[in-house]
Amino acid sequence: MATTINTRCTTQQQKPIYTTYASSVTSRNLFFGAYLPLGLPVILAKDAYDNSRRTKLKEEILNLASETKRGLTETKEQAEEMQNLFAQLEKLSPTVNPITNKNSKLNGDWSLDYTTSASILGKGGAPRIGPIIQNIDTTTLSAKNSEVIRYGGIFDVPRSVSAELSPVNGKLTDVQFKRFQLGPLGFNAPESFKGSLDITYLDDEVRLTRGDKGNIFVLTRM
């Protein structure tokens, strides 16, 4: 009789131990099963939100650029609005290290849609006719700016400047201007003609850049 009682006690003592272990395993499975799948929807939701913001900001920036004729006729209020939109879009760049990234969409021809640089816009001087184009080639570390200037309201003369790029990091590069071309005439740029480009935003369509003199540039792929 004592033996029977002991056996029952042993069985009763072991059952809770098994049940506790099983409950622990079940709890862990429920924990991971409940929370891990939530990560993917959150990531997808953030990506969708960022993409939506990018699209809206790019639309506003390009519309404002068109309204102000690349910045040539902008008011103080429009200039402040552009600076604000520009800074917001910079924070959403989908491209890391656009200069050194082998999968970057940086290379090719880009049309200047807006800038704060009075000299590039030709404020107070001969007007620019047609697009102002910048070509970048990270394989040769070179760049070229091209435009057409209308002199005297009559003569349209092509003008360009080639440059050598010396990357400082994945998004910033020093620029050494090498040669100017004005119509059929060409001449080497002085050694002192230097600058820098900080590519702060890049996607398949739009590029934002800051220059060494504090100017900002909005360009679209051609």
PDB file of C-alpha atoms in Angstrom:
ATOM      1  CA  MET A   1       0.000   0.000   0.000  1.00  0.00           C
ATOM      2  CA  ALA A   2       2.840   2.344   0.834  1.00  0.00           C
ATOM      3  CA  THR A   3       4.495   1.512  -2.434  1.00  0.00           C
ATOM      4  CA  THR A   4       1.359   2.385  -4.337  1.00  0.00           C
ATOM      5  CA  ILE A   5       1.040   5.687  -2.527  1.00  0.00           C
ATOM      6  CA  ASN A   6       4.658   6.594  -3.281  1.00  0.00           C
ATOM      7  CA  THR A   7       4.231   5.744  -6.943  1.00  0.00           C
ATOM      8  CA  ARG A   8       1.216   7.994  -7.184  1.00  0.00           C
ATOM      9  CA  CYS A   9       3.055  10.817  -5.472  1.00  0.00           C
ATOM     10  CA  THR A  10       5.990  10.484  -7.814  1.00  0.00           C
ATOM     11  CA  THR A  11       3.675  10.573 -10.812  1.00  0.00           C
ATOM     12  CA  GLN A  12       1.876  13.602  -9.449  1.00  0.00           C
ATOM     13  CA  GLN A  13       5.165  15.415  -8.813  1.00  0.00           C
ATOM     14  CA  GLN A  14       6.556  14.728 -12.302  1.00  0.00           C
ATOM     15  CA  LYS A  15       3.437  15.831 -14.194  1.00  0.00           C
ATOM     16  CA  PRO A  16       3.702  19.496 -13.245  1.00  0.00           C
ATOM     17  CA  ILE A  17       7.388  19.469 -14.275  1.00  0.00           C
ATOM     18  CA  TYR A  18       6.461  18.199 -17.776  1.00  0.00           C
ATOM     19  CA  THR A  19       3.548  20.596 -18.016  1.00  0.00           C
ATOM     20  CA  THR A  20       5.737  23.549 -17.020  1.00  0.00           C
ATOM     21  CA  TYR A  21       8.329  22.710 -19.704  1.00  0.00           C
ATOM     22  CA  ALA A  22       5.657  22.273 -22.357  1.00  0.00           C
ATOM     23  CA  SER A  23       4.036  25.542 -21.347  1.00  0.00           C
ATOM     24  CA  SER A  24       7.411  27.269 -21.545  1.00  0.00           C
ATOM     25  CA  VAL A  25       8.034  25.991 -25.075  1.00  0.00           C
ATOM     26  CA  THR A  26       4.526  26.995 -26.136  1.00  0.00           C
ATOM     27  CA  SER A  27       4.972  30.456 -24.641  1.00  0.00           C
ATOM     28  CA  ARG A  28       8.236  30.998 -26.468  1.00  0.00           C
ATOM     29  CA  ASN A  29       6.696  29.861 -29.744  1.00  0.00           C
ATOM     30  CA  LEU A  30       3.765  32.181 -29.237  1.00  0.00           C
ATOM     31  CA  PHE A  31       6.082  35.038 -28.333  1.00  0.00           C
ATOM     32  CA  PHE A  32       8.217  34.766 -31.459  1.00  0.00           C
ATOM     33  CA  GLY A  33       5.276  33.880 -33.641  1.00  0.00           C
ATOM     34  CA  ALA A  34       3.379  36.903 -32.448  1.00  0.00           C
ATOM     35  CA  TYR A  35       6.100  39.488 -32.798  1.00  0.00           C
ATOM     36  CA  LEU A  36       8.470  38.508 -35.600  1.00  0.00           C
ATOM     37  CA  PRO A  37       5.954  38.854 -38.439  1.00  0.00           C
ATOM     38  CA  LEU A  38       5.132  42.383 -37.275  1.00  0.00           C
ATOM     39  CA  GLY A  39       8.589  43.581 -38.338  1.00  0.00           C
ATOM     40  CA  LEU A  40       7.938  43.143 -42.049  1.00  0.00           C
ATOM     41  CA  PRO A  41       4.694  45.163 -42.179  1.00  0.00           C
ATOM     42  CA  VAL A  42       6.345  47.952 -40.193  1.00  0.00           C
ATOM     43  CA  ILE A  43       9.291  48.090 -42.614  1.00  0.00           C
ATOM     44  CA  LEU A  44       6.988  48.011 -45.631  1.00  0.00           C
ATOM     45  CA  ALA A  45       4.817  50.732 -44.145  1.00  0.00           C
ATOM     46  CA  LYS A  46       7.833  52.977 -43.525  1.00  0.00           C
ATOM     47  CA  ASP A  47       9.133  52.404 -47.064  1.00  0.00           C
ATOM     48  CA  ALA A  48       5.730  53.266 -48.501  1.00  0.00           C
ATOM     49  CA  TYR A  49       5.568  56.416 -46.357  1.00  0.00           C
ATOM     50  CA  ASP A  50       9.080  57.503 -47.386  1.00  0.00           C
ATOM     51  CA  ASN A  51       8.323  56.874 -51.061  1.00  0.00           C
ATOM     52  CA  SER A  52       5.157  58.903 -50.799  1.00  0.00           C
ATOM     53  CA  ARG A  53       7.026  61.786 -49.173  1.00  0.00           C
ATOM     54  CA  ARG A  54       9.775  61.632 -51.811  1.00  0.00           C
ATOM     55  CA  THR A  55       7.254  61.801 -54.628  1.00  0.00           C
ATOM     56  CA  LYS A  56       5.439  64.749 -53.077  1.00  0.00           C
ATOM     57  CA  LEU A  57       8.606  66.686 -52.259  1.00  0.00           C
ATOM     58  CA  LYS A  58      10.103  66.115 -55.715  1.00  0.00           C
ATOM     59  CA  GLU A  59       6.900  67.307 -57.344  1.00  0.00           C
ATOM     60  CA  GLU A  60       6.847  70.471 -55.229  1.00  0.00           C
ATOM     61  CA  ILE A  61      10.538  71.162 -55.857  1.00  0.00           C
ATOM     62  CA  LEU A  62      10.327  70.706 -59.621  1.00  0.00           C
ATOM     63  CA  ASN A  63       7.141  72.763 -59.868  1.00  0.00           C
ATOM     64  CA  LEU A  64       8.775  75.599 -57.940  1.00  0.00           C
ATOM     65  CA  ALA A  65      11.909  75.318 -60.084  1.00  0.00           C
ATOM     66  CA  SER A  66       9.791  75.682 -63.207  1.00  0.00           C
ATOM     67  CA  GLU A  67       7.817  78.611 -61.799  1.00  0.00           C
ATOM     68  CA  THR A  68      11.015  80.503 -60.976  1.00  0.00           C
ATOM     69  CA  LYS A  69      12.778  79.661 -64.267  1.00  0.00           C
ATOM     70  CA  ARG A  70      15.575  77.678 -62.583  1.00  0.00           C
ATOM     71  CA  GLY A  71      15.662  80.281 -59.784  1.00  0.00           C
ATOM     72  CA  LEU A  72      16.219  83.233 -62.104  1.00  0.00           C
ATOM     73  CA  THR A  73      13.010  85.042 -61.146  1.00  0.00           C
ATOM     74  CA  GLU A  74      12.396  83.709 -57.639  1.00  0.00           C
ATOM     75  CA  THR A  75      11.174  85.909 -54.810  1.00  0.00           C
ATOM     76  CA  LYS A  76      12.555  85.809 -51.286  1.00  0.00           C
ATOM     77  CA  GLU A  77       9.575  83.717 -50.174  1.00  0.00           C
ATOM     78  CA  GLN A  78      10.093  81.239 -53.010  1.00  0.00           C
ATOM     79  CA  ALA A  79      13.797  80.981 -52.202  1.00  0.00           C
ATOM     80  CA  GLU A  80      13.002  80.182 -48.570  1.00  0.00           C
ATOM     81  CA  GLU A  81      10.407  77.609 -49.610  1.00  0.00           C
ATOM     82  CA  MET A  82      12.901  75.909 -51.919  1.00  0.00           C
ATOM     83  CA  GLN A  83      15.527  75.743 -49.181  1.00  0.00           C
ATOM     84  CA  ASN A  84      12.986  74.101 -46.875  1.00  0.00           C
ATOM     85  CA  LEU A  85      11.831  71.540 -49.453  1.00  0.00           C
ATOM     86  CA  PHE A  86      15.429  70.831 -50.466  1.00  0.00           C
ATOM     87  CA  ALA A  87      16.458  70.082 -46.868  1.00  0.00           C
ATOM     88  CA  GLN A  88      13.478  67.763 -46.351  1.00  0.00           C
ATOM     89  CA  LEU A  89      14.199  65.704 -49.467  1.00  0.00           C
ATOM     90  CA  GLU A  90      17.887  65.401 -48.585  1.00  0.00           C
ATOM     91  CA  LYS A  91      16.921  63.383 -45.505  1.00  0.00           C
ATOM     92  CA  LEU A  92      15.156  60.791 -47.668  1.00  0.00           C
ATOM     93  CA  SER A  93      17.935  59.900 -50.111  1.00  0.00           C
ATOM     94  CA  PRO A  94      17.629  56.217 -51.092  1.00  0.00           C
ATOM     95  CA  THR A  95      21.225  56.049 -52.346  1.00  0.00           C
ATOM     96  CA  VAL A  96      24.170  55.546 -49.992  1.00  0.00           C
ATOM     97  CA  ASN A  97      27.585  56.772 -51.150  1.00  0.00           C
ATOM     98  CA  PRO A  98      26.451  57.861 -54.641  1.00  0.00           C
ATOM     99  CA  ILE A  99      30.012  58.559 -55.839  1.00  0.00           C
ATOM    100  CA  THR A 100      31.671  55.309 -54.808  1.00  0.00           C
ATOM    101  CA  ASN A 101      28.657  52.966 -54.938  1.00  0.00           C
ATOM    102  CA  LYS A 102      29.047  50.718 -58.008  1.00  0.00           C
ATOM    103  CA  ASN A 103      25.261  50.430 -58.320  1.00  0.00           C
ATOM    104  CA  SER A 104      24.763  54.193 -58.148  1.00  0.00           C
ATOM    105  CA  LYS A 105      22.713  55.929 -60.850  1.00  0.00           C
ATOM    106  CA  LEU A 106      24.981  58.974 -60.754  1.00  0.00           C
ATOM    107  CA  ASN A 107      26.664  58.568 -64.147  1.00  0.00           C
ATOM    108  CA  GLY A 108      25.172  60.224 -67.226  1.00  0.00           C
ATOM    109  CA  ASP A 109      23.686  63.551 -68.312  1.00  0.00           C
ATOM    110  CA  TRP A 110      21.739  65.715 -65.881  1.00  0.00           C
ATOM    111  CA  SER A 111      19.747  68.866 -66.610  1.00  0.00           C
ATOM    112  CA  LEU A 112      20.000  71.735 -64.138  1.00  0.00           C
ATOM    113  CA  ASP A 113      16.446  72.637 -63.084  1.00  0.00           C
ATOM    114  CA  TYR A 114      17.281  75.023 -60.255  1.00  0.00           C
ATOM    115  CA  THR A 115      20.207  76.704 -58.548  1.00  0.00           C
ATOM    116  CA  THR A 116      20.927  79.602 -56.217  1.00  0.00           C
ATOM    117  CA  SER A 117      24.142  80.418 -58.130  1.00  0.00           C
ATOM    118  CA  ALA A 118      23.695  83.784 -59.832  1.00  0.00           C
ATOM    119  CA  SER A 119      26.747  83.262 -62.064  1.00  0.00           C
ATOM    120  CA  ILE A 120      25.529  79.919 -63.390  1.00  0.00           C
ATOM    121  CA  LEU A 121      22.065  81.370 -64.055  1.00  0.00           C
ATOM    122  CA  GLY A 122      23.639  84.340 -65.819  1.00  0.00           C
ATOM    123  CA  LYS A 123      21.804  86.923 -63.743  1.00  0.00           C
ATOM    124  CA  GLY A 124      22.524  90.367 -65.136  1.00  0.00           C
ATOM    125  CA  GLY A 125      24.415  88.933 -68.117  1.00  0.00           C
ATOM    126  CA  ALA A 126      23.893  86.967 -71.313  1.00  0.00           C
ATOM    127  CA  PRO A 127      20.942  84.567 -71.007  1.00  0.00           C
ATOM    128  CA  ARG A 128      21.282  80.790 -71.112  1.00  0.00           C
ATOM    129  CA  ILE A 129      19.362  79.180 -73.972  1.00  0.00           C
ATOM    130  CA  GLY A 130      18.033  75.688 -73.526  1.00  0.00           C
ATOM    131  CA  PRO A 131      19.212  73.195 -70.911  1.00  0.00           C
ATOM    132  CA  ILE A 132      22.266  73.550 -68.719  1.00  0.00           C
ATOM    133  CA  ILE A 133      23.755  70.067 -68.753  1.00  0.00           C
ATOM    134  CA  GLN A 134      26.142  68.335 -66.388  1.00  0.00           C
ATOM    135  CA  ASN A 135      27.698  65.004 -67.294  1.00  0.00           C
ATOM    136  CA  ILE A 136      29.321  62.901 -64.583  1.00  0.00           C
ATOM    137  CA  ASP A 137      31.418  59.778 -65.101  1.00  0.00           C
ATOM    138  CA  THR A 138      32.671  58.134 -61.917  1.00  0.00           C
ATOM    139  CA  THR A 139      34.591  55.499 -63.905  1.00  0.00           C
ATOM    140  CA  THR A 140      36.934  58.188 -65.243  1.00  0.00           C
ATOM    141  CA  LEU A 141      36.366  60.614 -62.324  1.00  0.00           C
ATOM    142  CA  SER A 142      35.438  63.372 -64.720  1.00  0.00           C
ATOM    143  CA  ALA A 143      32.643  65.880 -65.210  1.00  0.00           C
ATOM    144  CA  LYS A 144      31.576  68.351 -67.868  1.00  0.00           C
ATOM    145  CA  ASN A 145      29.164  71.290 -67.774  1.00  0.00           C
ATOM    146  CA  SER A 146      27.653  72.441 -71.075  1.00  0.00           C
ATOM    147  CA  GLU A 147      25.325  75.289 -72.032  1.00  0.00           C
ATOM    148  CA  VAL A 148      24.458  77.717 -74.816  1.00  0.00           C
ATOM    149  CA  ILE A 149      24.856  81.456 -74.237  1.00  0.00           C
ATOM    150  CA  ARG A 150      23.058  84.098 -76.279  1.00  0.00           C
ATOM    151  CA  TYR A 151      25.333  87.089 -76.789  1.00  0.00           C
ATOM    152  CA  GLY A 152      23.907  90.446 -77.841  1.00  0.00           C
ATOM    153  CA  GLY A 153      20.497  88.906 -78.155  1.00  0.00           C
ATOM    154  CA  ILE A 154      21.575  87.403 -81.475  1.00  0.00           C
ATOM    155  CA  PHE A 155      24.457  84.947 -81.341  1.00  0.00           C
ATOM    156  CA  ASP A 156      24.049  81.582 -79.657  1.00  0.00           C
ATOM    157  CA  VAL A 157      27.429  80.226 -78.622  1.00  0.00           C
ATOM    158  CA  PRO A 158      28.024  76.826 -76.987  1.00  0.00           C
ATOM    159  CA  ARG A 159      30.176  76.905 -73.867  1.00  0.00           C
ATOM    160  CA  SER A 160      31.536  74.122 -71.691  1.00  0.00           C
ATOM    161  CA  VAL A 161      34.028  73.338 -68.948  1.00  0.00           C
ATOM    162  CA  SER A 162      35.540  69.956 -68.161  1.00  0.00           C
ATOM    163  CA  ALA A 163      36.680  68.964 -64.689  1.00  0.00           C
ATOM    164  CA  GLU A 164      38.517  66.279 -62.756  1.00  0.00           C
ATOM    165  CA  LEU A 165      36.901  64.721 -59.691  1.00  0.00           C
ATOM    166  CA  SER A 166      38.765  63.707 -56.534  1.00  0.00           C
ATOM    167  CA  PRO A 167      36.343  61.969 -54.141  1.00  0.00           C
ATOM    168  CA  VAL A 168      36.747  62.867 -50.472  1.00  0.00           C
ATOM    169  CA  ASN A 169      34.196  60.275 -49.365  1.00  0.00           C
ATOM    170  CA  GLY A 170      31.192  58.443 -50.778  1.00  0.00           C
ATOM    171  CA  LYS A 171      29.146  61.588 -51.402  1.00  0.00           C
ATOM    172  CA  LEU A 172      31.603  64.497 -51.452  1.00  0.00           C
ATOM    173  CA  THR A 173      34.147  65.188 -54.169  1.00  0.00           C
ATOM    174  CA  ASP A 174      36.656  67.952 -54.849  1.00  0.00           C
ATOM    175  CA  VAL A 175      36.473  69.448 -58.333  1.00  0.00           C
ATOM    176  CA  GLN A 176      39.453  70.730 -60.331  1.00  0.00           C
ATOM    177  CA  PHE A 177      38.366  72.569 -63.466  1.00  0.00           C
ATOM    178  CA  LYS A 178      40.610  71.614 -66.380  1.00  0.00           C
ATOM    179  CA  ARG A 179      39.559  73.199 -69.668  1.00  0.00           C
ATOM    180  CA  PHE A 180      37.098  75.791 -70.954  1.00  0.00           C
ATOM    181  CA  GLN A 181      35.554  75.765 -74.398  1.00  0.00           C
ATOM    182  CA  LEU A 182      33.812  78.802 -75.914  1.00  0.00           C
ATOM    183  CA  GLY A 183      32.583  78.069 -79.399  1.00  0.00           C
ATOM    184  CA  PRO A 184      35.665  76.954 -81.383  1.00  0.00           C
ATOM    185  CA  LEU A 185      38.074  78.405 -78.816  1.00  0.00           C
ATOM    186  CA  GLY A 186      39.523  76.335 -75.988  1.00  0.00           C
ATOM    187  CA  PHE A 187      41.910  77.146 -73.157  1.00  0.00           C
ATOM    188  CA  ASN A 188      43.130  75.502 -69.960  1.00  0.00           C
ATOM    189  CA  ALA A 189      41.627  76.522 -66.650  1.00  0.00           C
ATOM    190  CA  PRO A 190      43.919  78.131 -64.060  1.00  0.00           C
ATOM    191  CA  GLU A 191      45.011  75.875 -61.191  1.00  0.00           C
ATOM    192  CA  SER A 192      43.075  78.077 -58.784  1.00  0.00           C
ATOM    193  CA  PHE A 193      39.745  77.183 -60.411  1.00  0.00           C
ATOM    194  CA  LYS A 194      38.552  74.609 -57.885  1.00  0.00           C
ATOM    195  CA  GLY A 195      35.363  73.666 -56.117  1.00  0.00           C
ATOM    196  CA  SER A 196      33.489  70.772 -54.543  1.00  0.00           C
ATOM    197  CA  LEU A 197      30.230  68.889 -54.945  1.00  0.00           C
ATOM    198  CA  ASP A 198      28.327  67.290 -52.091  1.00  0.00           C
ATOM    199  CA  ILE A 199      25.688  64.942 -53.513  1.00  0.00           C
ATOM    200  CA  THR A 200      23.063  64.908 -50.797  1.00  0.00           C
ATOM    201  CA  TYR A 201      20.230  63.126 -52.634  1.00  0.00           C
ATOM    202  CA  LEU A 202      20.106  60.720 -55.567  1.00  0.00           C
ATOM    203  CA  ASP A 203      17.488  58.482 -57.128  1.00  0.00           C
ATOM    204  CA  ASP A 204      16.658  57.411 -60.683  1.00  0.00           C
ATOM    205  CA  GLU A 205      15.191  60.801 -61.571  1.00  0.00           C
ATOM    206  CA  VAL A 206      16.474  63.561 -59.305  1.00  0.00           C
ATOM    207  CA  ARG A 207      19.804  64.652 -57.842  1.00  0.00           C
ATOM    208  CA  LEU A 208      20.386  67.298 -55.167  1.00  0.00           C
ATOM    209  CA  THR A 209      23.825  68.811 -54.734  1.00  0.00           C
ATOM    210  CA  ARG A 210      25.440  71.408 -52.502  1.00  0.00           C
ATOM    211  CA  GLY A 211      28.418  73.420 -53.725  1.00  0.00           C
ATOM    212  CA  ASP A 212      31.406  74.760 -51.836  1.00  0.00           C
ATOM    213  CA  LYS A 213      30.081  78.339 -51.950  1.00  0.00           C
ATOM    214  CA  GLY A 214      26.816  77.466 -50.253  1.00  0.00           C
ATOM    215  CA  ASN A 215      24.755  77.152 -53.427  1.00  0.00           C
ATOM    216  CA  ILE A 216      22.226  74.399 -53.953  1.00  0.00           C
ATOM    217  CA  PHE A 217      21.482  72.574 -57.197  1.00  0.00           C
ATOM    218  CA  VAL A 218      18.473  70.545 -58.357  1.00  0.00           C
ATOM    219  CA  LEU A 219      19.062  68.339 -61.393  1.00  0.00           C
ATOM    220  CA  THR A 220      16.942  65.832 -63.305  1.00  0.00           C
ATOM    221  CA  ARG A 221      18.158  62.935 -65.399  1.00  0.00           C
ATOM    222  CA  MET A 222      18.063  63.466 -69.154  1.00  0.00           C
TER     223      MET A 222
END
